[in-house]
Each structure stands twice: as C-alpha cells, then as structure tokens.
Amino acid sequence: MKWLRRWKTRLLVIFAVIGPGFITANVDNDAGGIITYSTAGAQFGYALLWTVVPMTIALIVVQEMSARMGAVTGKGLSDLIREEFGLRTTFFMMLALVATNFGNVVAEFAGVASSMELFGISKYISVPIAAALVWFLVVKGNYKMVEKVFLAASFFYLAYIVAGFLSRPDLSQAAIRTVAPPHPREFKEQAYLYMVIGMIGATIAPWMQFYLQASVVEKGVTPKEYAGTRIDVFVGSIFTDVVAWFIIVACAATLYVHGHHEIHDATDAAQALRPLSGDYAYVLFAAGFANASLFAASILPLSTAYSVCEGMGFESGVDKKFSEAPVFYWLYTALIACGAGVILWPNFPLLKVTVLSQVLNGVLLPFVLIFMLILVNKKELMGEHVNSRLFNWIAWATTLTMIGLTAAWLWMSTRSS
C-alpha cells in the first residue's frame, strides 16, 4: 500500500538523522530530572503540568540554536565564548558549569545506587561497576559506537510512558491542567516556585547546550546537512517532554492521590507505585530510573570535559586517543571517580543535593542563554543563519522568565529565613 510505504520511508529518514539532538534531549530526563518530576507530581498532583508545553517550545528553540551554531561555525559553545568574550569570562563560566555539573554527576551515581538497591544489589557493588562501565565506554570507544549505545539507552525511556498508563491516571483532568494557565496566587508559595525553577532547570539544563554543540561539531554536520539535524532536535525535544509529562502524571495519579506527598528519591516513587499500580509499573519505573542514571552518568562528565577543554583551548573529543587529549580524558575520569566516590559516604542527602542541582541549573541557564543569543545573532559569525525574530522572542522570553523566577525565589527565601 502506498500510504504504508510513505510512512515507512518517513520513519527510515527520521531514524537515519536521529543522533546528537535526540540523545541530548533524552539524557536530560536523568536521575535529577526524574526525581524532580516525581516530586512535582507527588507534591502538587497535576498542578504543574502546565509547564510542559512552554518548556517544550523553549527546549526546541534553545537546542536548535545550539545545534545550528555547531553546524555553521564548526566550533563548540565554550570555544565561541572564549573567542568572542575572552578567557577570563570563559574561565568563570566554566567554573560555575563544573560546580553545577558535579552536583548533577553525583545525582546520577546516586540514582544508579538507589535503583540497583531495588533489585537487591548493594551500592558498594553497583556504583563502582557503573563507574567502570561508563569510563570504559568513552575512553576505549569511538564516536559512532558511543552514539549507538546512547541512542539505544534513549529509547528505553518508553518504559515511563507505559508506567504512566499503568498508573490509571485521570487523563481528562491531566489534559485540562496541561493547557490551563496557573493561578497567580500559586507563585506566592515558595515550594511551588522552587519546583517550577527546578523543573525548568531539569528540562533545559546549561550542560545540554555545550554537549549538543560539541557533538554536532564532532559528528561533522555542515550547514548543507543541517536539515536532518534540525529534525533530530525537534523529535528529541518533543519525545523527552512527553516522557516528563508521563512521569508527573504517574506520580500525581498514585502518590499525590493517596497522600504520599513526601519522597526522598525516585526509588521511593517506584516502591510507592507497587501497591497502587502493580508490579509492572514498579519494575518499569525502577528499570527506567536505572537506565536514565547510567545513561546520564556517561554523558554529564563527557559534556563537562568537552566544555572545559574547548573553553580553555585543550584538545578534546571521543575520537581522540588518551595521549592526544590527556586533559579531556583526565577530567572525564576525575568527575566519574569523585562523583561515584561521594555516593559511597553513609547518610548522603540525595534528595536535597539532587533537587538543588536542578535549581542551580535553572539559575545558571540565563547566563548561558544570553551568551548564546549574542553569538547566534552575530552576522559575521553566523551569516544568513542568524536567529529569526520568532526564535529571538522565545529565547529572550525564556531567559527573562528564568531571571524573574530566580529573583522571586531568592527574595522569598530571604524573607522566610
């Protein structure tokens, strides 16, 4: 049948171009993101679903800008910041990025530990093995092999969509709360505002822009081939936020409805789902969390190593040997070793560090976006590929919104302390 052949051809085209954009967007649903979305659903029910649509639009625009800069300039974001704004500015930006990303790396290994404990495996076994696996994958692999492994991990997020349906949510109510605007009085609640910032930070994290642009450059995408990469970015951004929507819905339909408003990590959410939604939802949620944590534990240190080495002028790249890019690989190794090591400390406050890392993402994001907007609108740098007026409006609106939310949260925190 003709229509079937047409759909088959379209699917093959999509799968052929899927790569950096899809991977970057999906790894954002990491341990920190899943805990943040689970907490949002458990504490506020369907009330925060309205954030998903504007966050998806903003994510598409920001990711597309990053990928386009990589294809047009052939340089990473931190490399461009150093060239256009100087080494001192780049140094302080990298310092803030490393501090924020280290918190994220710790959260990923904490996710590995807690998810494996659900299957009866001690963190003293799972965390060292996970650290060794992600180190070996990048240090001993090449870009094509690493990309294939990351793509396979991305599709495992379908488990959360299935778990969402198994939780038997009120889909009509969830749909209404997705499109209904929030009431202004809700923003007067400090916990609500804190969670909104955390959700945006979990969806549009600063590290994503650095990693995506570096991946596009390393893959060798040119302006002529960019149309496929744009599809990749769009598909990845929509898919990842559909997954986020289902995580919130699953926890809202079970934990929130039955009064389980306080969770300490995503494994609490998985365990609470078991008596409410059954073993299948429990296993899917727990396995999805383990996959997400291991996936992000590979990419976040890699993104940080890319960013710092590009910004400081050191050689970087998965296709290079250890001897050709020693700073890149040593930094990657140090982040994995330290991130995994911290988790083996007794009584580590996982939830506080994890949600705080997402909030720090939200606080750092406006500064990264401002640099990106200045760069992407430079005609001498981007030529005819500068931002459209619509993209500028959306990107600046995202930036100003984050500045406003962060300022409001800091003001409320100061008043309550």
Short mmCIF file of C-alpha atoms in Angstrom, two decimals, residues 127-403:
data_model
loop_
_atom_site.label_atom_id
_atom_site.label_comp_id
_atom_site.label_asym_id
_atom_site.label_seq_id
_atom_site.Cartn_x
_atom_site.Cartn_y
_atom_site.Cartn_z
CA VAL A 127 28.36 2.17 41.77
CA PRO A 128 31.99 1.01 41.14
CA ILE A 129 30.80 -1.27 38.30
CA ALA A 130 28.73 1.54 36.75
CA ALA A 131 31.67 3.97 37.02
CA ALA A 132 33.98 1.46 35.33
CA LEU A 133 31.45 0.79 32.54
CA VAL A 134 30.85 4.44 31.64
CA TRP A 135 34.60 5.18 31.81
CA PHE A 136 35.46 2.24 29.54
CA LEU A 137 32.72 3.11 27.03
CA VAL A 138 34.04 6.61 26.35
CA VAL A 139 37.78 6.13 26.86
CA LYS A 140 38.03 2.93 24.81
CA GLY A 141 35.25 3.60 22.30
CA ASN A 142 34.83 5.94 19.33
CA TYR A 143 32.13 8.48 18.48
CA LYS A 144 29.99 6.16 16.31
CA MET A 145 29.99 3.35 18.86
CA VAL A 146 29.25 5.71 21.76
CA GLU A 147 26.39 7.32 19.81
CA LYS A 148 24.79 3.92 19.09
CA VAL A 149 24.91 2.95 22.78
CA PHE A 150 23.44 6.31 23.80
CA LEU A 151 20.63 6.00 21.21
CA ALA A 152 19.71 2.54 22.49
CA ALA A 153 19.52 3.94 26.04
CA SER A 154 17.31 6.81 24.81
CA PHE A 155 14.55 4.51 23.56
CA PHE A 156 14.35 2.78 26.95
CA TYR A 157 12.53 5.87 28.22
CA LEU A 158 9.38 4.40 26.64
CA ALA A 159 9.13 2.47 29.93
CA TYR A 160 7.91 5.66 31.65
CA ILE A 161 5.10 6.16 29.14
CA VAL A 162 3.90 2.60 29.78
CA ALA A 163 4.22 3.11 33.56
CA GLY A 164 2.14 6.28 33.19
CA PHE A 165 -0.75 4.39 31.61
CA LEU A 166 -0.47 1.58 34.18
CA SER A 167 -0.98 4.14 36.95
CA ARG A 168 -4.55 4.67 35.61
CA PRO A 169 -4.48 8.49 35.66
CA ASP A 170 -7.42 10.82 35.09
CA LEU A 171 -6.32 11.73 31.57
CA SER A 172 -9.07 14.30 31.03
CA GLN A 173 -8.05 16.18 34.20
CA ALA A 174 -4.36 15.87 33.25
CA ALA A 175 -5.10 17.27 29.77
CA ILE A 176 -7.02 20.22 31.25
CA ARG A 177 -4.20 21.04 33.69
CA THR A 178 -1.69 20.83 30.81
CA VAL A 179 -3.33 23.66 28.87
CA ALA A 180 -4.93 25.67 31.70
CA PRO A 181 -2.79 28.61 32.88
CA PRO A 182 -1.73 28.63 36.54
CA HIS A 183 -3.36 30.95 39.06
CA PRO A 184 -1.09 33.90 40.02
CA ARG A 185 -1.52 33.15 43.75
CA GLU A 186 0.26 29.80 43.29
CA PHE A 187 3.52 31.64 42.62
CA LYS A 188 3.33 33.17 46.11
CA GLU A 189 4.11 29.74 47.56
CA GLN A 190 7.87 29.28 47.93
CA ALA A 191 7.81 25.49 47.45
CA TYR A 192 5.76 25.87 44.24
CA LEU A 193 8.13 28.49 42.82
CA TYR A 194 11.18 26.42 43.80
CA MET A 195 9.71 23.41 41.98
CA VAL A 196 8.93 25.43 38.83
CA ILE A 197 12.55 26.63 38.69
CA GLY A 198 13.77 23.08 39.31
CA MET A 199 11.55 21.68 36.52
CA ILE A 200 12.77 24.25 34.01
CA GLY A 201 16.36 23.60 35.12
CA ALA A 202 15.74 19.86 34.71
CA THR A 203 14.28 20.36 31.20
CA ILE A 204 16.67 22.99 29.78
CA ALA A 205 19.97 22.44 31.57
CA PRO A 206 23.05 24.55 30.75
CA TRP A 207 25.26 21.50 30.09
CA MET A 208 22.94 20.40 27.26
CA GLN A 209 23.85 23.33 25.05
CA PHE A 210 27.58 22.68 25.42
CA TYR A 211 27.26 18.94 24.83
CA LEU A 212 24.90 19.20 21.84
CA GLN A 213 27.02 21.77 20.03
CA ALA A 214 30.21 19.77 20.67
CA SER A 215 28.52 16.58 19.42
CA VAL A 216 27.28 18.26 16.24
CA VAL A 217 30.83 19.51 15.60
CA GLU A 218 32.41 16.10 16.30
CA LYS A 219 29.86 14.37 14.06
CA GLY A 220 30.94 16.72 11.26
CA VAL A 221 27.49 18.18 10.48
CA THR A 222 27.68 21.04 7.95
CA PRO A 223 25.06 23.70 7.01
CA LYS A 224 24.12 21.59 3.96
CA GLU A 225 23.35 18.58 6.16
CA TYR A 226 21.73 20.60 8.92
CA ALA A 227 18.09 19.94 7.90
CA GLY A 228 18.37 16.38 9.22
CA THR A 229 19.90 17.56 12.50
CA ARG A 230 17.03 20.03 12.95
CA ILE A 231 14.53 17.13 12.68
CA ASP A 232 16.68 15.26 15.20
CA VAL A 233 16.44 18.18 17.66
CA PHE A 234 12.68 18.58 17.22
CA VAL A 235 11.90 14.85 17.64
CA GLY A 236 14.19 14.55 20.68
CA SER A 237 12.77 17.62 22.43
CA ILE A 238 9.15 16.52 21.99
CA PHE A 239 9.84 12.90 23.00
CA THR A 240 11.73 13.84 26.17
CA ASP A 241 8.98 16.16 27.40
CA VAL A 242 6.27 13.58 26.64
CA VAL A 243 8.24 11.25 28.94
CA ALA A 244 8.47 14.00 31.60
CA TRP A 245 4.69 14.55 31.34
CA PHE A 246 4.01 10.85 31.96
CA ILE A 247 6.38 10.77 34.98
CA ILE A 248 4.46 13.66 36.59
CA VAL A 249 1.12 12.07 35.70
CA ALA A 250 2.13 8.64 37.09
CA CYS A 251 3.14 10.14 40.44
CA ALA A 252 0.16 12.51 40.57
CA ALA A 253 -2.32 9.69 39.88
CA THR A 254 -0.86 7.44 42.59
CA LEU A 255 1.33 9.15 45.20
CA TYR A 256 -0.47 12.51 45.34
CA VAL A 257 -3.96 10.98 45.29
CA HIS A 258 -3.11 8.56 48.13
CA GLY A 259 -1.33 11.17 50.29
CA HIS A 260 2.29 10.19 49.59
CA HIS A 261 3.47 13.79 49.15
CA GLU A 262 7.00 13.35 50.51
CA ILE A 263 9.52 11.24 48.58
CA HIS A 264 13.25 11.04 49.24
CA ASP A 265 14.30 9.73 45.83
CA ALA A 266 12.84 8.14 42.70
CA THR A 267 13.03 4.70 44.27
CA ASP A 268 10.54 5.89 46.89
CA ALA A 269 8.23 6.72 43.99
CA ALA A 270 8.79 3.27 42.45
CA GLN A 271 8.12 1.47 45.76
CA ALA A 272 5.02 3.55 46.43
CA LEU A 273 3.73 2.74 42.92
CA ARG A 274 3.91 -1.02 43.57
CA PRO A 275 0.82 -1.44 45.78
CA LEU A 276 -1.06 1.28 43.88
CA SER A 277 -0.33 0.37 40.24
CA GLY A 278 1.09 -3.16 40.40
CA ASP A 279 4.42 -4.91 39.85
CA TYR A 280 4.70 -3.99 36.16
CA ALA A 281 4.59 -0.25 36.86
CA TYR A 282 7.07 -0.72 39.71
CA VAL A 283 9.58 -2.66 37.58
CA LEU A 284 9.25 -0.30 34.61
CA PHE A 285 9.72 2.80 36.79
CA ALA A 286 12.71 1.28 38.62
CA ALA A 287 14.37 -0.06 35.44
CA GLY A 288 13.79 3.24 33.68
CA PHE A 289 15.43 5.09 36.56
CA ALA A 290 18.46 2.76 36.48
CA ASN A 291 18.83 3.26 32.71
CA ALA A 292 18.45 7.04 33.00
CA SER A 293 21.04 7.27 35.78
CA LEU A 294 23.64 5.15 33.98
CA PHE A 295 22.98 6.96 30.68
CA ALA A 296 23.45 10.41 32.22
CA ALA A 297 26.45 9.28 34.29
CA SER A 298 28.17 8.72 30.93
CA ILE A 299 27.15 11.98 29.26
CA LEU A 300 27.35 14.62 32.02
CA PRO A 301 31.08 14.12 32.74
CA LEU A 302 31.63 13.96 28.97
CA SER A 303 29.77 17.23 28.45
CA THR A 304 31.80 18.90 31.21
CA ALA A 305 35.10 17.66 29.75
CA TYR A 306 34.08 18.95 26.29
CA SER A 307 33.09 22.36 27.67
CA VAL A 308 36.18 22.97 29.81
CA CYS A 309 38.68 21.75 27.20
CA GLU A 310 37.11 23.79 24.40
CA GLY A 311 36.89 26.87 26.61
CA MET A 312 40.46 26.59 27.86
CA GLY A 313 41.91 25.62 24.46
CA PHE A 314 42.79 21.96 25.17
CA GLU A 315 42.30 19.08 22.73
CA SER A 316 39.01 17.23 23.16
CA GLY A 317 36.93 14.51 21.50
CA VAL A 318 35.88 10.89 21.88
CA ASP A 319 37.62 10.00 18.60
CA LYS A 320 40.98 11.15 20.00
CA LYS A 321 43.32 8.85 21.94
CA PHE A 322 44.15 9.39 25.62
CA SER A 323 47.62 10.60 24.66
CA GLU A 324 46.16 13.11 22.15
CA ALA A 325 43.67 14.67 24.61
CA PRO A 326 45.01 13.97 28.14
CA VAL A 327 43.24 16.88 29.89
CA PHE A 328 39.90 15.87 28.31
CA TYR A 329 40.17 12.25 29.46
CA TRP A 330 41.66 13.02 32.90
CA LEU A 331 38.87 15.49 33.64
CA TYR A 332 36.30 12.92 32.50
CA THR A 333 37.95 10.31 34.73
CA ALA A 334 38.13 12.65 37.76
CA LEU A 335 34.45 13.59 37.52
CA ILE A 336 33.40 9.93 37.37
CA ALA A 337 35.73 8.88 40.22
CA CYS A 338 34.74 11.76 42.52
CA GLY A 339 31.03 11.59 41.66
CA ALA A 340 30.91 7.85 42.33
CA GLY A 341 33.10 8.18 45.44
CA VAL A 342 30.81 10.71 47.14
CA ILE A 343 27.86 8.28 46.88
CA LEU A 344 29.66 5.68 48.99
CA TRP A 345 29.55 8.07 52.01
CA PRO A 346 26.98 7.00 54.62
CA ASN A 347 23.77 9.05 55.04
CA PHE A 348 24.31 11.09 51.89
CA PRO A 349 21.40 13.60 51.49
CA LEU A 350 20.39 12.51 47.98
CA LEU A 351 17.12 14.37 47.50
CA LYS A 352 18.42 17.75 48.71
CA VAL A 353 21.53 17.61 46.50
CA THR A 354 19.58 16.31 43.50
CA VAL A 355 16.81 18.91 43.52
CA LEU A 356 19.34 21.65 44.38
CA SER A 357 21.43 20.66 41.34
CA GLN A 358 18.35 21.14 39.13
CA VAL A 359 17.66 24.55 40.72
CA LEU A 360 21.31 25.55 40.14
CA ASN A 361 20.80 24.53 36.50
CA GLY A 362 17.91 26.98 36.37
CA VAL A 363 19.95 29.76 38.00
CA LEU A 364 22.91 29.30 35.59
CA LEU A 365 20.72 28.88 32.49
CA PRO A 366 20.00 32.62 31.84
CA PHE A 367 23.73 33.42 31.66
CA VAL A 368 24.32 30.63 29.14
CA LEU A 369 21.31 31.72 27.08
CA ILE A 370 22.47 35.35 26.99
CA PHE A 371 25.85 34.27 25.59
CA MET A 372 24.11 32.03 23.05
CA LEU A 373 21.74 34.77 21.91
CA ILE A 374 24.55 37.26 21.40
CA LEU A 375 26.58 34.70 19.43
CA VAL A 376 23.75 33.30 17.28
CA ASN A 377 22.73 36.82 16.18
CA LYS A 378 26.24 37.85 15.03
CA LYS A 379 26.13 38.09 11.24
CA GLU A 380 29.92 37.90 10.93
CA LEU A 381 29.76 34.57 12.77
CA MET A 382 26.52 33.00 11.51
CA GLY A 383 25.98 34.73 8.16
CA GLU A 384 22.48 34.04 6.85
CA HIS A 385 21.88 31.53 9.66
CA VAL A 386 21.24 34.11 12.38
CA ASN A 387 18.12 33.74 14.55
CA SER A 388 14.68 34.56 13.21
CA ARG A 389 12.63 37.15 15.08
CA LEU A 390 10.34 34.42 16.48
CA PHE A 391 13.28 32.41 17.84
CA ASN A 392 14.71 35.54 19.46
CA TRP A 393 11.38 36.31 21.13
CA ILE A 394 11.04 32.80 22.56
CA ALA A 395 14.69 32.59 23.68
CA TRP A 396 14.66 36.03 25.34
CA ALA A 397 11.29 35.28 26.97
CA THR A 398 12.78 32.06 28.41
CA THR A 399 15.84 33.96 29.67
CA LEU A 400 13.84 36.77 31.28
CA THR A 401 11.38 34.28 32.82
CA MET A 402 14.21 32.35 34.46
CA ILE A 403 15.78 35.57 35.78
#
